[in-house]
Coordinates of N, CA, C and O in Angstrom, one line a residue:
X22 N 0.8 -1.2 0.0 CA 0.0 0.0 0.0 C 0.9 1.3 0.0 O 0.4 2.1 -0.8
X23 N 2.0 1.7 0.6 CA 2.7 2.3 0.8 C 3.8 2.4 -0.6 O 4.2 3.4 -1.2
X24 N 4.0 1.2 -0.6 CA 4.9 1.8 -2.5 C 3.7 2.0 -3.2 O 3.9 2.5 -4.3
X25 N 2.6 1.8 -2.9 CA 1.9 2.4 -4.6 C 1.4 3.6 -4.3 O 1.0 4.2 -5.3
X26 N 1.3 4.4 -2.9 CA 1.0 5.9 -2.7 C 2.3 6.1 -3.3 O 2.2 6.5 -4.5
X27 N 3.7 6.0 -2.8 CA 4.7 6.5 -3.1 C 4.8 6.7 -5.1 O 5.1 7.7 -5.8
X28 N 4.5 5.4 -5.5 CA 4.8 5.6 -7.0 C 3.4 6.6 -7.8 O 3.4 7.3 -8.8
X29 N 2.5 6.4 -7.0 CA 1.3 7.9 -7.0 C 1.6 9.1 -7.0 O 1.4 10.1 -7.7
X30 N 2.2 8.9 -5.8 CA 2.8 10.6 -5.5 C 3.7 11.1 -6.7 O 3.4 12.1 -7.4
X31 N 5.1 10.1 -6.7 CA 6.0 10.5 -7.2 C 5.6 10.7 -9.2 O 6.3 11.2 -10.0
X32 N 4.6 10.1 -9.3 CA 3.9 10.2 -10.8 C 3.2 11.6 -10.6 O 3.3 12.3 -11.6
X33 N 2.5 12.1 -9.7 CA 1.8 13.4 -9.9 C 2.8 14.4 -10.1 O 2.7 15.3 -11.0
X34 N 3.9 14.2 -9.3 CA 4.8 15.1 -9.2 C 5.4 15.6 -10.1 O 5.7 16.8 -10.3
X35 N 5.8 14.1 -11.0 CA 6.7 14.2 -12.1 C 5.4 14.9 -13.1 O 5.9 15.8 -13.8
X36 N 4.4 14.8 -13.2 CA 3.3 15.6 -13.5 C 3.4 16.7 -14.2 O 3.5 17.1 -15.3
X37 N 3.0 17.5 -12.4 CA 3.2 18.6 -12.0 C 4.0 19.3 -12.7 O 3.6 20.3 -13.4
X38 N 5.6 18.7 -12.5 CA 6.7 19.6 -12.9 C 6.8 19.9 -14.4 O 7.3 20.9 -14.7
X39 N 6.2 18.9 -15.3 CA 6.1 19.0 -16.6 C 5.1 19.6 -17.4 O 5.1 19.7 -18.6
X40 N 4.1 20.1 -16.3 CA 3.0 20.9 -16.9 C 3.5 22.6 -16.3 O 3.5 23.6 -17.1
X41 N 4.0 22.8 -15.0 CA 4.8 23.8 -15.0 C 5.6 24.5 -15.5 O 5.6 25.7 -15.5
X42 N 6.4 23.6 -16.0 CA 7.6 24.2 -16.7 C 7.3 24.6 -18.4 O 8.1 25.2 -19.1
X43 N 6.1 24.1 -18.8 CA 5.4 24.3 -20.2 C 5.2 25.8 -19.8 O 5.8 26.8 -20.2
X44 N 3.8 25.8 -18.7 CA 3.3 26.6 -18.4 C 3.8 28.4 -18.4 O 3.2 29.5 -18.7
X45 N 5.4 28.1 -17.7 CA 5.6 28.8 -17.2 C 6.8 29.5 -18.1 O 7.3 30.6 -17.6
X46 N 7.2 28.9 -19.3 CA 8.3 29.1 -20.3 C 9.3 28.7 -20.2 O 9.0 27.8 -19.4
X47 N 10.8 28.6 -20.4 CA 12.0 27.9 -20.2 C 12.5 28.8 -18.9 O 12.5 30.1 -18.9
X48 N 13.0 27.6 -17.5 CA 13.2 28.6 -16.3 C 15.0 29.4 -17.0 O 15.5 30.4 -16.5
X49 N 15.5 28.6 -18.2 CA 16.5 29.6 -18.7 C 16.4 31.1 -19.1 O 17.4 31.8 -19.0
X50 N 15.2 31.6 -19.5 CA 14.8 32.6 -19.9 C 14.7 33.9 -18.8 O 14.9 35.2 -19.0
X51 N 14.5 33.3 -17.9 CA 14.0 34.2 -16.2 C 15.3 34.7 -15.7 O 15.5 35.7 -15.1
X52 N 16.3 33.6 -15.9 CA 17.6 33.4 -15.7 C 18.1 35.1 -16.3 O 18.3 36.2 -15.7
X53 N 18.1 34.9 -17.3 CA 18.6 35.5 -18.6 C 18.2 36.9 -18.2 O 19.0 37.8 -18.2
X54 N 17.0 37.0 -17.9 CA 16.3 38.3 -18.0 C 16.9 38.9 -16.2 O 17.0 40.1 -15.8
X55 N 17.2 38.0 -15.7 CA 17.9 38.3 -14.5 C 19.5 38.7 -14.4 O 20.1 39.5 -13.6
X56 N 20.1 38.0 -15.3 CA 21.2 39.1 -15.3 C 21.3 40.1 -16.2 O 22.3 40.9 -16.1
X57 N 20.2 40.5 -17.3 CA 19.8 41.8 -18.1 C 19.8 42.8 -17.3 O 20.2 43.9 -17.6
X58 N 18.9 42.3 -15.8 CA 18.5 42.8 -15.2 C 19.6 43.9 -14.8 O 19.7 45.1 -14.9
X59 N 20.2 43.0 -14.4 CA 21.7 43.2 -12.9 C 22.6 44.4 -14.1 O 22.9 45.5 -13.7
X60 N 22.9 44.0 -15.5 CA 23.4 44.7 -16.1 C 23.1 46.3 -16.4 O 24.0 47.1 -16.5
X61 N 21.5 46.7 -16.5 CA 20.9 46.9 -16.3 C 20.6 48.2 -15.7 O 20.1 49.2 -16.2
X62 N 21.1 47.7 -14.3 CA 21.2 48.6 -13.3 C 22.4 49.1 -12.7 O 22.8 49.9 -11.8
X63 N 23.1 48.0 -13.9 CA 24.9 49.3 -13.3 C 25.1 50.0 -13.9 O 25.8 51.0 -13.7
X64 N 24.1 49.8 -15.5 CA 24.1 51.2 -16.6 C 23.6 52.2 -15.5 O 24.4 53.0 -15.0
X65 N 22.1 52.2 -15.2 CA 21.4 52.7 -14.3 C 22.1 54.0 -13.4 O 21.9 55.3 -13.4
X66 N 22.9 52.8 -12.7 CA 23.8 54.0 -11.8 C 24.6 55.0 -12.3 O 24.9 56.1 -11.6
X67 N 25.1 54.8 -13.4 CA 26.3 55.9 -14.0 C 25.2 57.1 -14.7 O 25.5 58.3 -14.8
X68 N 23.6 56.5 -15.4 CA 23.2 57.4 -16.5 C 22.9 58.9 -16.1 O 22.4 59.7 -16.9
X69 N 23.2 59.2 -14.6 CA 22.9 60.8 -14.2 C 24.1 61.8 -14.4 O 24.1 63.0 -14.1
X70 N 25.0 61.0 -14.7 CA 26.7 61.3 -14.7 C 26.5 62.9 -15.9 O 26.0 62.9 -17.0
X71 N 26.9 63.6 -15.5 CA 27.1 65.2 -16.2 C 28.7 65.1 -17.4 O 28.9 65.7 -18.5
X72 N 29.5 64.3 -16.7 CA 30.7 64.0 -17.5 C 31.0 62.4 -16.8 O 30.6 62.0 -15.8
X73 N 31.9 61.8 -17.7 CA 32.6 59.9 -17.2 C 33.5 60.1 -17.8 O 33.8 61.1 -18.6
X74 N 34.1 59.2 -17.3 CA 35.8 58.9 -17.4 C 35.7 58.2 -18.1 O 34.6 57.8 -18.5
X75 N 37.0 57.7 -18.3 CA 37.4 56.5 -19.5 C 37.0 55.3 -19.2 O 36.8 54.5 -20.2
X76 N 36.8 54.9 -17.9 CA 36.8 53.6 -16.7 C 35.2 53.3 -16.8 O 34.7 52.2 -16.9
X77 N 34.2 54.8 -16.8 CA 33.2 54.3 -16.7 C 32.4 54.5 -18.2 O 31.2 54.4 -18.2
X78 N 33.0 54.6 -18.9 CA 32.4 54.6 -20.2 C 32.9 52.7 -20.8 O 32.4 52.1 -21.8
X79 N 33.8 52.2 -20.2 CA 34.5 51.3 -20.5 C 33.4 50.2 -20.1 O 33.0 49.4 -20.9
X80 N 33.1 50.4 -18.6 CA 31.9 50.1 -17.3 C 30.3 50.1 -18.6 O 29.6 49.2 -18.8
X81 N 30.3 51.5 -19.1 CA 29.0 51.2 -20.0 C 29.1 50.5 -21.1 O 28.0 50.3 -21.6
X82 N 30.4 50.0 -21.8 CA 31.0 49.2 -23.1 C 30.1 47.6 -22.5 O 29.2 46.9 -23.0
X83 N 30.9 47.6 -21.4 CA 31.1 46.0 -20.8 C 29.4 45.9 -20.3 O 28.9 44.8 -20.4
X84 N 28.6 46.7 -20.0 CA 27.2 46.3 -19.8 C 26.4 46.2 -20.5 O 25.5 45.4 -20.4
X85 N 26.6 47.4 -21.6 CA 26.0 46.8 -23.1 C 26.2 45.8 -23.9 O 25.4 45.5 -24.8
X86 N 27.4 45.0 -23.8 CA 28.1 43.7 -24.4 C 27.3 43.0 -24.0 O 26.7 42.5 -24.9
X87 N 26.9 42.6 -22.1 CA 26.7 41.7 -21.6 C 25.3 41.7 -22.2 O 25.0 40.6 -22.7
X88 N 24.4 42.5 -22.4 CA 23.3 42.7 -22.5 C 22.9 41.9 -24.4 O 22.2 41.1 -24.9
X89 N 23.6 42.5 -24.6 CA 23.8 42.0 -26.3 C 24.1 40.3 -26.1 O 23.4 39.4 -26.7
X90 N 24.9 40.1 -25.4 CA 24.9 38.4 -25.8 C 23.6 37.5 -25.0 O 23.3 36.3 -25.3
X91 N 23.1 38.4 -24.1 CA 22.2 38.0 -23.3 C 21.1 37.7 -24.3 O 20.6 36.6 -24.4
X92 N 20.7 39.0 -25.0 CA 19.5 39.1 -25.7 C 19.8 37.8 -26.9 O 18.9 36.9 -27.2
X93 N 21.2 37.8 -27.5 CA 21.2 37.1 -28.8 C 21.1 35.4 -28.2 O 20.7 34.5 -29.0
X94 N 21.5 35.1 -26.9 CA 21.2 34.1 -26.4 C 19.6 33.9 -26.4 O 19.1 33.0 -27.1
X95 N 18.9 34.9 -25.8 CA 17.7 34.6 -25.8 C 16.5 34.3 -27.2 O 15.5 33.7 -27.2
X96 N 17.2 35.1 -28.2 CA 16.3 34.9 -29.5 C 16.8 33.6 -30.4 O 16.3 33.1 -31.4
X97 N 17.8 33.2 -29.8 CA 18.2 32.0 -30.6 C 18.0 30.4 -29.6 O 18.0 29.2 -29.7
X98 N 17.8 31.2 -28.6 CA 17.6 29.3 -27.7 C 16.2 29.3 -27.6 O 15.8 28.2 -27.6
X99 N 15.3 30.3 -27.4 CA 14.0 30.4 -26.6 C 12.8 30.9 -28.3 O 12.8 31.7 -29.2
X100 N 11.7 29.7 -27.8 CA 10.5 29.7 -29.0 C 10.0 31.3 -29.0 O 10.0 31.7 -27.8
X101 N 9.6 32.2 -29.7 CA 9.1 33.1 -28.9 C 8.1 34.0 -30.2 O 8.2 33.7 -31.4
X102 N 7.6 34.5 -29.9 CA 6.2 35.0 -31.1 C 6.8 36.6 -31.7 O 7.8 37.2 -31.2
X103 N 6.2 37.0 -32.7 CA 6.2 38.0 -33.4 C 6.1 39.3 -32.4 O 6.9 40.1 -32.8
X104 N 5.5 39.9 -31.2 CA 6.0 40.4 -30.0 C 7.6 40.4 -30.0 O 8.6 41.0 -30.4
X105 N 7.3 39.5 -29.5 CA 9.0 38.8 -28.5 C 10.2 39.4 -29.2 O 10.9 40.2 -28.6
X106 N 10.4 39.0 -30.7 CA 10.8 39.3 -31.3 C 11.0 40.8 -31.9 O 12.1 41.4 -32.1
X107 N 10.1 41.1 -31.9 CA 10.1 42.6 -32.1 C 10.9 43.5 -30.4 O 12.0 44.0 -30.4
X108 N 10.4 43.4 -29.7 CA 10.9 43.8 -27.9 C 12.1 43.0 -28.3 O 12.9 43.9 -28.1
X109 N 12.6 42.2 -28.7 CA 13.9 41.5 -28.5 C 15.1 42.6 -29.3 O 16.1 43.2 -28.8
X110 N 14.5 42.7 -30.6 CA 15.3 43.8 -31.3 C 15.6 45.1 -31.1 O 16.6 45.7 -31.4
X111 N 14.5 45.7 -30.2 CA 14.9 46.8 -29.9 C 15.7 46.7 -28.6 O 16.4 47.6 -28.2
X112 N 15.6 45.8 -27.9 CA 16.7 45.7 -27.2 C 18.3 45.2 -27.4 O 19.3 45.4 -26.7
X113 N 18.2 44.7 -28.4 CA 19.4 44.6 -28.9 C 20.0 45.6 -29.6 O 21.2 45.6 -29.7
X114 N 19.0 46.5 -30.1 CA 19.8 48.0 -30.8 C 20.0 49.2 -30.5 O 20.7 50.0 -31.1
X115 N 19.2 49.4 -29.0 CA 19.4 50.1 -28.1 C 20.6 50.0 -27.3 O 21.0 50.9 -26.6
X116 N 21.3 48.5 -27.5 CA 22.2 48.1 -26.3 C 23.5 48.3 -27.0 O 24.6 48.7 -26.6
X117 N 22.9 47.9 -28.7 CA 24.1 48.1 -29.5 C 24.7 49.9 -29.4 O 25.9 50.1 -29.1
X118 N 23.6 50.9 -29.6 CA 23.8 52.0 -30.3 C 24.7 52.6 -28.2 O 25.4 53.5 -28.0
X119 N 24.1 51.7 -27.4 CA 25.1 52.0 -26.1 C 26.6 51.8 -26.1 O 27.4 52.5 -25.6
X120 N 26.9 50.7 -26.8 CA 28.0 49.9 -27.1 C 28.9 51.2 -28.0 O 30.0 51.6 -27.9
X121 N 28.2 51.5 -28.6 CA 28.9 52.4 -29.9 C 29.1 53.7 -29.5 O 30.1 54.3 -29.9
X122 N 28.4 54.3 -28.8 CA 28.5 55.1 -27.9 C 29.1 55.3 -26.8 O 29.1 56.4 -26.2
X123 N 29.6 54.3 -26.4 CA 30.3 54.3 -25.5 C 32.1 54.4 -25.8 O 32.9 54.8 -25.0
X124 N 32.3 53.8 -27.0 CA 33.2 54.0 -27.6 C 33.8 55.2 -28.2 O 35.0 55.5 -28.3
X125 N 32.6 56.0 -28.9 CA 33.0 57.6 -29.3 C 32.9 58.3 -28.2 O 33.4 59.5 -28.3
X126 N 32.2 57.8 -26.3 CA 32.8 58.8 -25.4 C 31.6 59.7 -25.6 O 31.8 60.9 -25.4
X127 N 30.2 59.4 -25.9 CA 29.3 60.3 -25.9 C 28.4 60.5 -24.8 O 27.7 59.6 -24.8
X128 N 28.3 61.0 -24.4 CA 27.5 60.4 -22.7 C 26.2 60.7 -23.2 O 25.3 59.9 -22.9
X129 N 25.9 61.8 -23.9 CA 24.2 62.5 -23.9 C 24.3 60.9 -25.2 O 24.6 60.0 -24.4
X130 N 24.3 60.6 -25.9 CA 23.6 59.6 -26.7 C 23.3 58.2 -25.8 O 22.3 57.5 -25.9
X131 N 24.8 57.9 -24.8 CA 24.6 56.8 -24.1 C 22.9 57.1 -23.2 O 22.1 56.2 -23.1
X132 N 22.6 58.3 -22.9 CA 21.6 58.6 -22.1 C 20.2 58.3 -22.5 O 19.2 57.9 -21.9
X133 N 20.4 58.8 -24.1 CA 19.2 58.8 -25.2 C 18.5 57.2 -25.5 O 17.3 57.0 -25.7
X134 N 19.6 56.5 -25.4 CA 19.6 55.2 -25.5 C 19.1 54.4 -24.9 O 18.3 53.6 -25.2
X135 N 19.9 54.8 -23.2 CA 19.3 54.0 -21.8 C 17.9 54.5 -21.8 O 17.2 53.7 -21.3
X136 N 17.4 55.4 -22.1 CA 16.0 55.8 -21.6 C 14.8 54.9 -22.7 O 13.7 54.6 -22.5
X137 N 15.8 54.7 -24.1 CA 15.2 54.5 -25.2 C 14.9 52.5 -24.8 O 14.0 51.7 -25.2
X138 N 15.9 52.2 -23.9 CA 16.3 50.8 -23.7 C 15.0 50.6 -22.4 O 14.0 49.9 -22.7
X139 N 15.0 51.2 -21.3 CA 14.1 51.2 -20.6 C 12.7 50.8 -20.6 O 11.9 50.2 -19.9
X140 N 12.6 51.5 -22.0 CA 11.3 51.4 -22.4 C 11.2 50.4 -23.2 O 10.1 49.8 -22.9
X141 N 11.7 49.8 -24.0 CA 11.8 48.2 -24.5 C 11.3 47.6 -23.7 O 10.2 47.1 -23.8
X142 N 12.4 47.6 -22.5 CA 12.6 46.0 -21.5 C 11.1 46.2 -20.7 O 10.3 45.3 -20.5
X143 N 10.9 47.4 -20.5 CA 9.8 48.2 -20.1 C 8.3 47.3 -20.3 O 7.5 47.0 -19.5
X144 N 8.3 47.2 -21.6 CA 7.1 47.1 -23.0 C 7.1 45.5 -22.7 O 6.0 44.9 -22.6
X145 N 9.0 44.8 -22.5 CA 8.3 43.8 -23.0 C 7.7 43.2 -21.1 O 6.6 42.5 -20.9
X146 N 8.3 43.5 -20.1 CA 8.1 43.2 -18.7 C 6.1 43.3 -18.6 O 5.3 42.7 -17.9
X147 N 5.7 44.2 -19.5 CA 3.8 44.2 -18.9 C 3.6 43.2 -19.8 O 3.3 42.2 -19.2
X148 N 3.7 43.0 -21.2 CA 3.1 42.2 -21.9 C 3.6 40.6 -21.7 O 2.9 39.6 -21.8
X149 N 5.1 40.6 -21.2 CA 4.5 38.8 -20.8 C 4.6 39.0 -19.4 O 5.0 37.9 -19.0
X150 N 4.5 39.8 -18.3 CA 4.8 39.8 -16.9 C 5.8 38.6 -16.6 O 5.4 37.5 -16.1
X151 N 7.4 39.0 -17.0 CA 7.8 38.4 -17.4 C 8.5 38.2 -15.4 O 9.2 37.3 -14.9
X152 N 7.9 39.2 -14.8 CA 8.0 38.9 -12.9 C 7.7 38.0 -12.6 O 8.3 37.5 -11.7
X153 N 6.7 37.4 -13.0 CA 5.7 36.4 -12.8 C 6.1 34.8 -13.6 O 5.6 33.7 -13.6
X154 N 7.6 35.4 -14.2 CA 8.2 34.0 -15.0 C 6.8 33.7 -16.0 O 6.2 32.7 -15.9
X155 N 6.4 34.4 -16.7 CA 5.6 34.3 -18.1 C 6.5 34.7 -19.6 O 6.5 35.1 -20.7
X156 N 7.1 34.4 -18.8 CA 7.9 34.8 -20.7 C 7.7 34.0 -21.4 O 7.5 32.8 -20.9
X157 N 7.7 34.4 -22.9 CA 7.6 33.6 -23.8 C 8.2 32.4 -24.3 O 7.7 31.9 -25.3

């Protein structure tokens, strides 16, 4: 009686976890958007800066990179709809034109950008409440 609750249990379970994890999108994705995140917000901290140094323009190179491989990670491993896709691009060209900007040493475009990026990641966070691990 006791091994067939257990092979019960352990069948719902295995279940469970496979209707979850459909449900809920690839938990690599959540991942992903978690260190976008973290990147994110070290842009974050420098974007009120009036003038930057070489160090921290270097600091916005390396956060827009990270962000770029993040995103091309995400549109090439993860199924994702005509939305997705579109939010995915503009965050990859916003991150790019940070990248490039960051190299010519422009601070007001790096700025133009992060605000421009915000609103992407922004657009795509309500449409799949991607807090809630609904991503696509």
């Amino acid at each position: 009686m006791s091994l067939r609750k257990g092979i019960i249990a352990g069948t719902i379970t295995l279940f469970i976890a496979a209707v979850s994890s459909v449900s809920y999108g690839q938990a690599g994705q959540g991942e992903l958007c978690k260190k976008m995140w973290d990147n994110f917000q070290g842009m974050r901290a420098m974007t009120g800066l009036s003038a930057a140094s070489d160090e921290q323009f270097g600091k916005f190179a390396g956060f827009a990179k990270a962000i770029i491989a993040d995103t091309n990670t995400s549109t090439e491993k993860f199924a994702s709809d005509k939305n997705y896709k579109v939010l995915n691009g503009e965050v990859l060209y916003h991150s790019t034109e940070i990248d490039k900007a960051s190299g010519n040493k422009d601070l007001e475009e790096i700025q133009v950008q992060f605000r421009r990026l915000t609103i992407a990641c922004r657009n795509c966070h309500k449409i799949y409440k991607s807090e809630l691990k609904l991503v696509p």
